[in-house]
Amino acid sequence: MGREVLNGDAVVLWLERAAEVIGENEKYLTELDAAIGDSDHGANMARGFTAVRGKLAGQTREDIGAILKTVGMTLLSTVGGASGPLYGTLFLEAAKVAAGKAEIDRAVIQQSLAAGLAGIQKRGKAEPLDKTMVDALGPAIKAFEGAEGVSLAEALARAAEAAHKGAEATIPIVARKGRASYLGERSAGHQDPGATSMWLLLRSLAEVAAE
Amino acid sequence: MKKLLNAPSDLVKEALAGMAVAHPELLRVHVDPAFLVRADAPVRGKVAVLSGGGSGHEPLHGGFVGRGMLDAACPGAVFTSPTPDQILEATRAVDGGAGVVHVVKNYTGDVMNFEMAAELARELGIATETVLVNDDVAVENSLYTAGRRGVGTTVLVEKICGAAAEAGRSLADVAALGRRVNEHGRSMGIALTPCTVPHAGKPSFELGPDEMEVGIGIHGEPGRRRAKLESADRITEMLMDPILDDLPFRSGKDVLLFVNGLGGTPLLELYVVFRKAHEIAAARGLRVVRSLVGPYITSLEMAGVSITLLEVDEEMVRYWDAPVHTAALRWGV
């Protein structure tokens, strides 16, 4: 079972699923942020993805680039904080890769994720192991690239698993970017909220691909 | 959590609606996206000064909108920076043709959102300059962090830049002056209690009855270290020493001393701190030529204090003294 390409309907399904999962995990993300940040990541992401869900209702499904652009612009104007520009940039960069495409296959998905990561790093100036969302997305892309000879669903499942491990691996790291960095050594021992929400988004994508 | 609240998601919107009807002679409120502009904006030919940041720091920034200070303020959700579209719309609303100065506190989110807004404004042909405020000496190692945070000096930058803009100075001049104020200002704060973000519903950290958080930021984020509660005089020394050593402030200089309440500390206690800070400054040979005492950049209901010391020159003092008419600061009018 599963899909080898994602059409517009599947992409919208993913984003709706992601909105649900972010909503379910709002308190969890906020708790993670309370430990090392300012207690707003859950609320901000939930607000953003609720707005995304509203926008998608009226969105045509023929152009996946257009769908992703709508998502990026919506997150940019509703999330705020650092996550707004970063997630906004992720989707806007991915939108450029998927522009005009009615379906995206494995190669396009890989390019989209890589373009998104590059955009996030340029905007946020974060390197791997700075304790940010880069630590989930980076390993996910590596796992996805390395998953040869398996279905798209399996490759995305491995990517999501790598993101999960990457998020967990932020626990001992001393933050060097974002608000957690002000805690110095005290930021160690807590999982990064941005890496965690990134994992949740990728997990939803893998689930939709498997259906 | 005990707050005067209807629904957390309506808090900022309802407070803005309150400001609109409380101060119609000073400002106008735009609802979607949310921003405040001074009542007579845009002022033709005048450089506009705009700032913004998360809500929860009131009166910063909305309380400083009016003649002689800010042309616009963009409030984000509580402790969350405003968004690029919001900043862009506010920039367009106040641009009088002479350009817009963005006063930005150095936090990752604020910097990125303002950066994107400035890029969008440039595409529309609006000239902007950014003054980044990063005056918090509690952040010791800027190399391994997002850099020093913008705290108390922000208020001084906004007042002085606002007056310079009102006096007809150019975009480059106002921005350069703002940067000079930032370079000569230093701050540090302590918290006696945490604060509660309405959405989170519980305090962002916990403090024992005999503990304080030293080097606190303004977002309820914990500071550099936890310490035993001390006397007001001892706490004032703990804040003044790193500030004085950092610039460093040299004997014989004129300074503006700003003792700021974080939201839950009474003015009575702030004056106790001011008295000691003034004494310490004098002992170092500094002349306190101007002062400001009160809650001007707060952290919701947090109890605590921050001290800001600005080494002033004649131009800064002149613009500090210039008339200002806003909800939170008013003199000379």
Coordinates of C-alpha atoms in Angstrom, one line a residue:
Chain A
M1 CA 0.0 0.0 0.0
G2 CA 0.9 3.6 0.2
R3 CA 1.6 6.3 -2.4
E4 CA 4.7 6.7 -4.6
V5 CA 3.8 10.3 -5.6
L6 CA 1.8 12.9 -3.6
N7 CA -0.9 14.9 -5.5
G8 CA -2.5 18.0 -4.3
D9 CA -5.1 16.2 -2.3
A10 CA -2.5 14.2 -0.4
V11 CA -0.5 17.3 0.3
V12 CA -3.6 19.0 1.7
L13 CA -4.4 15.9 3.7
W14 CA -0.9 16.0 5.2
L15 CA -1.3 19.6 6.2
E16 CA -4.7 19.0 7.7
R17 CA -3.2 16.0 9.6
A18 CA -0.3 18.2 10.7
A19 CA -2.7 20.9 12.0
E20 CA -4.5 18.2 14.0
V21 CA -1.3 16.8 15.5
I22 CA 0.1 20.3 16.3
G23 CA -3.3 21.1 18.0
E24 CA -3.1 17.8 20.0
N25 CA 0.5 18.6 21.1
E26 CA 0.0 22.3 21.8
K27 CA 0.4 21.8 25.6
Y28 CA 3.4 19.5 25.1
L29 CA 5.2 21.9 22.8
T30 CA 4.5 24.8 25.2
E31 CA 5.8 22.8 28.2
L32 CA 9.1 22.1 26.3
D33 CA 9.4 25.8 25.5
A34 CA 8.6 26.8 29.1
A35 CA 11.7 24.8 30.2
I36 CA 14.2 26.7 28.0
G37 CA 12.3 29.4 26.2
D38 CA 9.2 31.6 26.7
S39 CA 6.3 29.2 26.8
D40 CA 4.8 30.2 23.5
H41 CA 5.8 27.6 20.9
G42 CA 2.7 25.4 21.3
A43 CA 0.2 28.3 21.1
N44 CA 2.0 30.0 18.2
M45 CA 2.2 26.8 16.1
A46 CA -1.5 25.9 16.9
R47 CA -2.6 29.4 15.9
G48 CA -0.6 29.2 12.7
F49 CA -1.8 25.8 11.6
T50 CA -5.4 26.6 12.5
A51 CA -5.1 29.5 10.1
V52 CA -3.5 27.2 7.5
R53 CA -6.4 24.8 7.8
G54 CA -8.8 27.7 7.2
K55 CA -6.8 28.9 4.1
L56 CA -6.6 25.4 2.6
A57 CA -10.4 25.1 2.5
G58 CA -10.6 27.5 -0.4
Q59 CA -7.3 26.4 -2.0
T60 CA -7.3 24.7 -5.5
R61 CA -5.3 21.5 -5.5
E62 CA -3.7 21.5 -9.0
D63 CA -0.5 23.3 -8.2
I64 CA 1.4 22.0 -5.2
G65 CA 3.7 24.9 -5.3
A66 CA 0.7 27.2 -4.8
I67 CA -0.5 25.2 -1.9
L68 CA 2.9 25.3 -0.1
K69 CA 3.2 29.0 -0.8
T70 CA -0.2 29.7 0.8
V71 CA 1.0 27.7 3.8
G72 CA 4.3 29.6 4.0
M73 CA 2.6 33.0 3.8
T74 CA 0.0 32.0 6.3
L75 CA 2.5 30.8 8.8
L76 CA 4.6 33.9 8.3
S77 CA 1.7 36.2 9.1
T78 CA 0.2 34.2 12.0
V79 CA 2.9 32.4 14.0
G80 CA 5.3 35.2 15.0
G81 CA 8.4 34.6 17.1
A82 CA 11.3 32.8 15.5
S83 CA 9.2 29.9 14.3
G84 CA 7.0 32.1 12.0
P85 CA 9.8 33.2 9.7
L86 CA 11.6 29.8 9.9
Y87 CA 8.6 27.6 9.1
G88 CA 7.4 30.3 6.7
T89 CA 10.7 30.1 4.9
L90 CA 10.6 26.3 4.9
F91 CA 7.3 26.2 3.0
L92 CA 8.1 29.1 0.7
E93 CA 11.4 27.5 -0.4
A94 CA 9.7 24.2 -0.9
A95 CA 7.0 26.0 -2.9
K96 CA 9.6 27.2 -5.3
V97 CA 10.7 23.7 -6.0
A98 CA 7.2 22.3 -6.4
A99 CA 5.9 25.3 -8.4
G100 CA 3.5 24.3 -11.2
K101 CA 3.5 20.6 -10.2
A102 CA 0.3 18.6 -9.8
E103 CA 2.2 15.7 -8.3
I104 CA 5.5 15.5 -6.4
D105 CA 7.6 12.4 -6.5
R106 CA 10.5 11.3 -4.3
A107 CA 13.1 13.4 -6.0
V108 CA 11.0 16.6 -5.8
I109 CA 10.2 15.9 -2.1
Q110 CA 13.9 15.5 -1.4
Q111 CA 14.7 18.7 -3.2
S112 CA 11.9 20.6 -1.5
L113 CA 13.0 19.5 2.0
A114 CA 16.7 20.4 1.1
A115 CA 15.6 23.8 -0.2
G116 CA 13.6 24.3 3.0
L117 CA 16.5 23.4 5.2
A118 CA 18.9 25.7 3.3
G119 CA 16.3 28.6 3.7
I120 CA 16.0 28.0 7.4
Q121 CA 19.7 27.9 7.9
K122 CA 20.1 31.1 5.9
R123 CA 17.4 33.0 7.8
G124 CA 18.2 31.7 11.3
K125 CA 22.0 31.3 10.8
A126 CA 21.8 28.0 12.8
E127 CA 24.3 25.2 12.3
P128 CA 23.7 21.6 13.2
L129 CA 23.9 20.9 17.0
D130 CA 22.9 24.5 17.9
K131 CA 19.8 22.9 19.5
T132 CA 17.3 24.1 16.9
M133 CA 14.8 22.6 14.3
V134 CA 17.8 22.1 12.0
D135 CA 18.7 19.1 14.3
A136 CA 15.5 17.3 13.3
L137 CA 15.2 18.3 9.7
G138 CA 18.9 17.7 8.8
P139 CA 19.0 14.1 9.9
A140 CA 15.6 13.5 8.4
I141 CA 16.8 14.6 4.9
K142 CA 19.9 12.4 5.3
A143 CA 17.8 9.4 6.2
F144 CA 15.5 10.1 3.3
E145 CA 18.3 10.3 0.9
G146 CA 19.9 7.1 2.2
A147 CA 16.7 5.1 2.1
E148 CA 17.2 3.6 -1.4
G149 CA 15.2 0.7 -2.8
V150 CA 12.2 1.2 -0.5
S151 CA 8.8 2.7 -0.9
L152 CA 8.2 6.4 -0.6
A153 CA 6.2 5.7 2.6
E154 CA 9.1 3.7 4.1
A155 CA 11.6 6.4 3.1
L156 CA 9.5 9.1 4.8
A157 CA 8.9 6.9 7.8
R158 CA 12.7 6.6 8.2
A159 CA 13.0 10.4 7.7
A160 CA 10.4 10.9 10.5
E161 CA 12.2 8.5 12.8
A162 CA 15.5 10.3 12.2
A163 CA 13.8 13.6 13.0
H164 CA 12.5 12.0 16.2
K165 CA 16.0 10.8 17.2
G166 CA 17.4 14.2 16.2
A167 CA 14.9 16.0 18.4
E168 CA 15.7 13.7 21.3
A169 CA 19.4 14.2 20.7
T170 CA 18.9 17.9 21.3
I171 CA 18.3 17.1 25.0
P172 CA 22.0 17.2 26.2
I173 CA 23.0 20.0 23.9
V174 CA 23.7 23.5 25.2
A175 CA 21.8 25.9 23.0
R176 CA 23.7 28.4 20.9
K177 CA 20.8 30.0 19.0
G178 CA 17.5 31.4 19.9
R179 CA 16.1 32.3 23.3
A180 CA 17.3 29.1 24.9
S181 CA 20.9 30.2 24.4
Y182 CA 20.6 32.8 27.2
L183 CA 20.3 29.9 29.7
G184 CA 23.9 28.8 28.9
E185 CA 24.6 25.4 30.5
R186 CA 21.1 25.3 31.9
S187 CA 19.6 24.7 28.5
A188 CA 21.1 21.2 28.5
G189 CA 18.7 18.5 29.7
H190 CA 15.7 19.7 27.7
Q191 CA 14.4 18.8 24.3
D192 CA 14.2 21.6 21.8
P193 CA 10.6 22.6 21.0
G194 CA 11.3 23.6 17.4
A195 CA 13.0 20.3 16.6
T196 CA 10.0 18.5 18.2
S197 CA 7.4 20.3 16.1
M198 CA 9.5 19.6 13.0
W199 CA 9.4 15.9 13.9
L200 CA 5.6 16.0 14.3
L201 CA 5.2 17.6 10.8
L202 CA 7.4 14.9 9.2
R203 CA 5.6 12.1 11.0
S204 CA 2.3 13.4 9.6
L205 CA 3.8 13.4 6.1
A206 CA 5.0 9.8 6.5
E207 CA 1.6 8.7 7.7
V208 CA -0.2 10.2 4.7
A209 CA 2.3 8.7 2.3
A210 CA 1.6 5.3 3.9
E211 CA -2.2 5.5 3.4
Chain B
M1 CA -3.5 31.7 37.3
K2 CA -5.4 34.8 38.4
K3 CA -5.7 37.5 35.7
L4 CA -8.1 40.0 34.5
L5 CA -8.9 38.0 31.4
N6 CA -11.7 37.1 29.1
A7 CA -10.0 34.6 26.8
P8 CA -6.3 34.4 26.4
S9 CA -6.6 34.6 22.6
D10 CA -8.5 38.0 22.9
L11 CA -6.1 39.6 25.4
V12 CA -4.0 41.6 23.0
K13 CA -6.9 42.6 20.8
E14 CA -9.0 43.8 23.7
A15 CA -6.1 45.7 25.2
L16 CA -5.6 47.5 21.9
A17 CA -9.3 48.3 21.7
G18 CA -8.9 49.8 25.2
M19 CA -6.0 51.9 24.2
A20 CA -7.9 53.2 21.1
V21 CA -10.7 54.5 23.2
A22 CA -8.6 55.7 26.1
H23 CA -6.2 57.8 24.0
P24 CA -7.9 58.9 20.8
E25 CA -6.1 62.2 20.8
L26 CA -2.7 60.4 20.8
L27 CA -3.1 57.3 18.6
R28 CA -5.2 55.2 16.3
V29 CA -5.4 51.4 16.3
H30 CA -5.4 49.3 13.2
V31 CA -7.0 45.9 13.8
D32 CA -5.9 43.4 11.1
P33 CA -2.9 43.3 11.1
A34 CA -2.6 44.8 14.6
F35 CA -0.6 48.0 15.0
L36 CA -0.9 51.5 16.5
V37 CA 0.0 54.7 14.9
R38 CA 0.2 58.2 16.2
A39 CA -3.1 60.1 15.6
D40 CA -1.6 62.4 12.9
A41 CA 0.4 59.7 11.0
P42 CA 1.9 59.8 8.5
V43 CA 3.7 63.1 9.1
R44 CA 4.8 64.4 5.7
G45 CA 8.5 64.8 5.4
K46 CA 9.3 63.5 8.8
V47 CA 11.3 60.3 9.5
A48 CA 9.0 57.8 11.2
V49 CA 10.2 55.8 14.2
L50 CA 8.6 52.3 14.6
S51 CA 9.1 49.6 17.1
G52 CA 7.4 46.4 18.0
G53 CA 7.8 43.2 19.9
G54 CA 5.8 40.8 21.9
S55 CA 3.0 42.0 24.1
G56 CA 3.5 41.8 27.9
H57 CA 6.1 44.5 28.2
E58 CA 3.6 47.4 28.5
P59 CA 3.9 50.4 28.3
L60 CA 6.5 49.3 25.8
H61 CA 5.8 49.8 22.9
G62 CA 2.3 51.1 22.4
G63 CA 2.4 53.4 25.4
F64 CA 5.2 55.3 23.6
V65 CA 3.3 56.1 20.5
G66 CA 2.6 59.8 20.1
R67 CA 4.3 63.1 19.3
G68 CA 8.0 63.1 20.1
M69 CA 8.5 59.3 20.4
L70 CA 7.1 56.5 18.3
D71 CA 5.1 56.9 15.1
A72 CA 4.0 53.2 15.2
A73 CA 4.1 50.2 17.4
C74 CA 3.5 46.6 16.3
P75 CA 2.4 44.3 19.2
G76 CA 2.8 40.6 18.8
A77 CA 1.1 37.9 20.9
V78 CA 2.3 37.8 24.5
F79 CA 6.1 37.5 24.4
T80 CA 6.0 36.7 20.7
S81 CA 7.5 39.0 18.0
P82 CA 5.1 40.7 15.5
T83 CA 4.9 39.2 12.0
P84 CA 6.5 40.7 8.8
D85 CA 3.1 41.6 7.2
Q86 CA 2.2 43.5 10.4
I87 CA 5.5 45.4 10.5
L88 CA 5.2 46.1 6.8
E89 CA 1.7 47.5 7.0
A90 CA 2.7 49.7 9.9
T91 CA 5.8 50.9 8.1
R92 CA 3.6 51.9 5.1
A93 CA 1.1 53.6 7.4
V94 CA 3.7 55.9 8.9
D95 CA 6.1 56.5 6.1
G96 CA 5.9 60.3 5.4
G97 CA 8.4 60.0 2.5
A98 CA 11.5 60.5 4.7
G99 CA 12.0 56.8 5.6
V100 CA 11.3 54.7 8.6
V101 CA 13.6 53.7 11.5
H102 CA 12.9 50.2 13.0
V103 CA 13.9 49.9 16.6
V104 CA 14.4 46.2 17.2
K105 CA 15.3 44.4 20.4
N106 CA 17.9 41.7 19.8
Y107 CA 15.9 38.5 20.0
T108 CA 16.0 35.9 17.3
G109 CA 12.3 36.1 16.4
D110 CA 12.2 39.9 16.4
V111 CA 15.3 40.2 14.3
M112 CA 14.1 37.7 11.7
N113 CA 10.6 39.2 11.4
F114 CA 11.9 42.8 11.2
E115 CA 14.5 41.7 8.6
M116 CA 11.8 40.2 6.4
A117 CA 9.6 43.3 6.8
A118 CA 12.5 45.5 5.8
E119 CA 13.1 43.4 2.7
L120 CA 9.4 43.7 1.8
A121 CA 9.4 47.5 2.4
R122 CA 12.5 47.9 0.2
E123 CA 10.6 46.2 -2.6
L124 CA 7.9 48.8 -2.2
G125 CA 10.4 51.6 -2.3
I126 CA 10.3 52.6 1.3
A127 CA 13.7 53.3 2.9
T128 CA 14.2 51.8 6.3
E129 CA 17.1 51.7 8.8
T130 CA 17.3 49.3 11.7
V131 CA 18.6 50.1 15.1
L132 CA 19.3 46.9 17.0
V133 CA 19.2 47.2 20.8
N134 CA 21.4 44.8 22.6
D135 CA 22.3 46.3 26.0
D136 CA 21.9 43.4 28.5
V137 CA 25.2 42.8 30.2
A138 CA 23.8 39.6 31.9
V139 CA 24.5 37.8 28.6
E140 CA 28.2 37.2 29.1
N141 CA 29.2 35.3 26.1
S142 CA 27.7 36.7 23.0
L143 CA 29.7 34.4 20.8
Y144 CA 27.8 31.3 22.0
T145 CA 24.4 32.8 22.2
A146 CA 22.0 34.8 20.0
G147 CA 23.8 37.8 21.4
R148 CA 23.0 40.3 24.1
R149 CA 19.3 41.0 24.6
G150 CA 17.6 44.3 24.1
V151 CA 16.1 45.5 27.4
G152 CA 15.9 48.9 29.2
T153 CA 18.0 51.0 26.7
T154 CA 15.2 50.4 24.2
V155 CA 13.0 53.0 26.0
L156 CA 15.8 55.5 25.8
V157 CA 16.5 54.8 22.1
E158 CA 12.8 55.3 21.3
K159 CA 12.6 58.6 23.2
I160 CA 15.8 60.0 21.8
C161 CA 15.2 58.8 18.2
G162 CA 11.6 60.0 18.4
A163 CA 12.7 63.5 19.4
A164 CA 15.4 63.6 16.7
A165 CA 12.9 62.7 14.1
E166 CA 10.4 65.3 15.4
A167 CA 13.3 67.9 15.0
G168 CA 13.5 67.1 11.3
R169 CA 16.7 65.0 11.3
S170 CA 17.4 62.7 8.4
L171 CA 16.9 58.9 8.3
A172 CA 20.6 58.3 8.5
D173 CA 21.0 60.8 11.4
V174 CA 18.2 59.3 13.5
A175 CA 19.5 55.8 12.9
A176 CA 23.1 56.8 13.8
L177 CA 21.9 58.5 16.9
G178 CA 19.9 55.4 17.9
R179 CA 22.9 53.2 17.4
R180 CA 25.0 55.6 19.5
V181 CA 22.5 55.4 22.4
N182 CA 22.6 51.7 22.2
E183 CA 26.4 51.6 22.2
H184 CA 26.4 53.8 25.3
G185 CA 23.6 52.1 27.3
R186 CA 24.0 49.0 29.6
S187 CA 21.3 47.1 31.5
M188 CA 20.8 44.2 33.9
G189 CA 17.8 42.9 35.9
I190 CA 16.8 40.5 38.6
A191 CA 13.4 38.7 39.1
L192 CA 11.9 38.1 42.5
T193 CA 8.9 36.1 41.1
P194 CA 8.3 34.5 37.7
C195 CA 5.4 35.6 35.5
T196 CA 2.6 33.6 33.8
V197 CA 2.0 33.7 30.1
P198 CA -1.9 33.6 29.8
H199 CA -1.8 30.9 27.1
A200 CA 0.5 28.7 29.3
G201 CA -1.5 29.2 32.4
K202 CA 1.3 28.6 34.8
P203 CA 4.6 30.3 35.7
S204 CA 7.4 29.8 33.2
F205 CA 9.8 28.9 36.0
E206 CA 9.7 28.5 39.7
L207 CA 11.5 30.5 42.5
G208 CA 11.6 29.5 46.1
P209 CA 10.5 32.1 48.7
D210 CA 14.1 33.0 49.4
E211 CA 15.4 32.9 45.8
M212 CA 15.9 35.3 43.0
E213 CA 16.8 34.9 39.3
V214 CA 19.8 37.0 38.4
G215 CA 20.2 38.3 34.8
I216 CA 16.6 37.8 33.9
G217 CA 15.3 38.6 30.5
I218 CA 12.0 40.3 29.8
H219 CA 10.1 37.2 28.6
G220 CA 9.8 35.2 31.7
E221 CA 12.8 33.2 30.5
P222 CA 15.1 32.3 33.3
G223 CA 18.3 34.2 33.7
R224 CA 21.9 33.2 34.1
R225 CA 21.8 32.0 37.6
R226 CA 19.7 31.5 40.7
A227 CA 20.8 33.2 43.9
K228 CA 19.7 33.7 47.5
L229 CA 17.5 36.7 48.0
E230 CA 19.5 39.7 49.3
S231 CA 18.8 43.2 50.6
A232 CA 17.8 45.9 48.2
D233 CA 21.2 47.6 48.5
R234 CA 23.1 44.3 47.9
I235 CA 20.9 43.5 44.8
T236 CA 21.5 47.0 43.5
E237 CA 25.3 46.4 43.8
M238 CA 24.9 43.1 42.0
L239 CA 23.3 44.9 39.1
M240 CA 25.4 48.1 39.1
D241 CA 28.8 46.4 39.2
P242 CA 28.6 44.5 35.9
I243 CA 26.9 47.5 34.2
L244 CA 29.7 49.9 35.3
D245 CA 32.5 47.5 34.4
D246 CA 31.1 46.7 31.0
L247 CA 31.1 50.0 29.0
P248 CA 33.2 50.9 31.0
F249 CA 31.7 54.0 32.5
R250 CA 34.5 56.5 33.2
S251 CA 34.7 59.0 36.1
G252 CA 33.6 62.5 35.2
K253 CA 31.0 61.4 32.6
D254 CA 27.3 62.4 32.6
V255 CA 24.8 59.6 32.8
L256 CA 21.1 58.9 32.6
L257 CA 20.0 56.5 35.3
F258 CA 16.9 54.4 34.6
V259 CA 15.5 52.1 37.3
N260 CA 12.7 50.0 35.8
G261 CA 10.1 47.9 37.4
L262 CA 9.3 44.5 35.8
G263 CA 5.6 44.8 36.4
G264 CA 4.9 43.6 39.9
T265 CA 7.3 45.7 42.0
P266 CA 6.0 48.9 43.6
L267 CA 7.4 52.3 42.9
L268 CA 8.3 52.5 46.7
E269 CA 10.8 49.7 46.2
L270 CA 12.1 51.1 42.9
Y271 CA 13.1 54.4 44.6
V272 CA 15.0 52.4 47.3
V273 CA 17.0 50.9 44.4
F274 CA 17.4 54.2 42.7
R275 CA 18.8 55.8 45.9
K276 CA 21.5 53.1 46.1
A277 CA 22.2 53.1 42.4
H278 CA 22.6 56.8 42.5
E279 CA 25.0 56.5 45.4
I280 CA 27.1 53.8 43.6
A281 CA 27.2 55.9 40.4
A282 CA 28.3 59.0 42.3
A283 CA 31.0 57.0 44.1
R284 CA 32.4 56.1 40.7
G285 CA 32.6 59.8 39.8
L286 CA 29.5 59.7 37.5
R287 CA 27.1 62.6 37.3
V288 CA 23.5 61.5 37.1
V289 CA 22.1 64.3 35.0
R290 CA 18.8 62.7 34.0
S291 CA 16.7 60.0 35.6
L292 CA 13.7 57.8 34.9
V293 CA 12.0 55.6 37.5
G294 CA 9.0 53.3 37.0
P295 CA 7.7 50.3 35.1
Y296 CA 8.4 51.1 31.5
I297 CA 9.6 47.8 30.0
T298 CA 7.9 45.0 31.9
S299 CA 7.4 41.3 32.0
L300 CA 3.7 40.9 32.7
E301 CA 3.3 40.7 36.5
M302 CA 6.8 39.7 37.3
A303 CA 8.3 41.3 40.5
G304 CA 11.8 42.5 40.0
V305 CA 13.9 45.4 38.8
S306 CA 16.3 46.3 36.0
I307 CA 18.8 49.1 36.0
T308 CA 19.9 50.9 32.8
L309 CA 22.8 53.3 32.7
L310 CA 23.3 55.5 29.6
E311 CA 26.4 57.6 29.1
V312 CA 24.9 60.7 27.6
D313 CA 26.3 63.5 25.5
E314 CA 24.8 67.0 24.9
E315 CA 22.8 65.9 21.9
M316 CA 21.2 62.9 23.7
V317 CA 20.3 65.1 26.7
R318 CA 18.7 67.7 24.4
Y319 CA 16.5 65.1 22.7
W320 CA 15.7 63.5 26.0
D321 CA 14.4 66.8 27.3
A322 CA 12.4 67.5 24.1
P323 CA 8.6 67.5 24.4
V324 CA 7.0 64.1 24.4
H325 CA 3.3 63.3 24.5
T326 CA 2.4 59.6 24.7
A327 CA 0.3 57.5 27.0
A328 CA 3.2 56.5 29.2
L329 CA 5.7 59.4 28.9
R330 CA 4.7 63.0 28.8
W331 CA 6.6 66.2 29.4
G332 CA 7.1 69.6 27.8
V333 CA 3.6 69.7 26.4

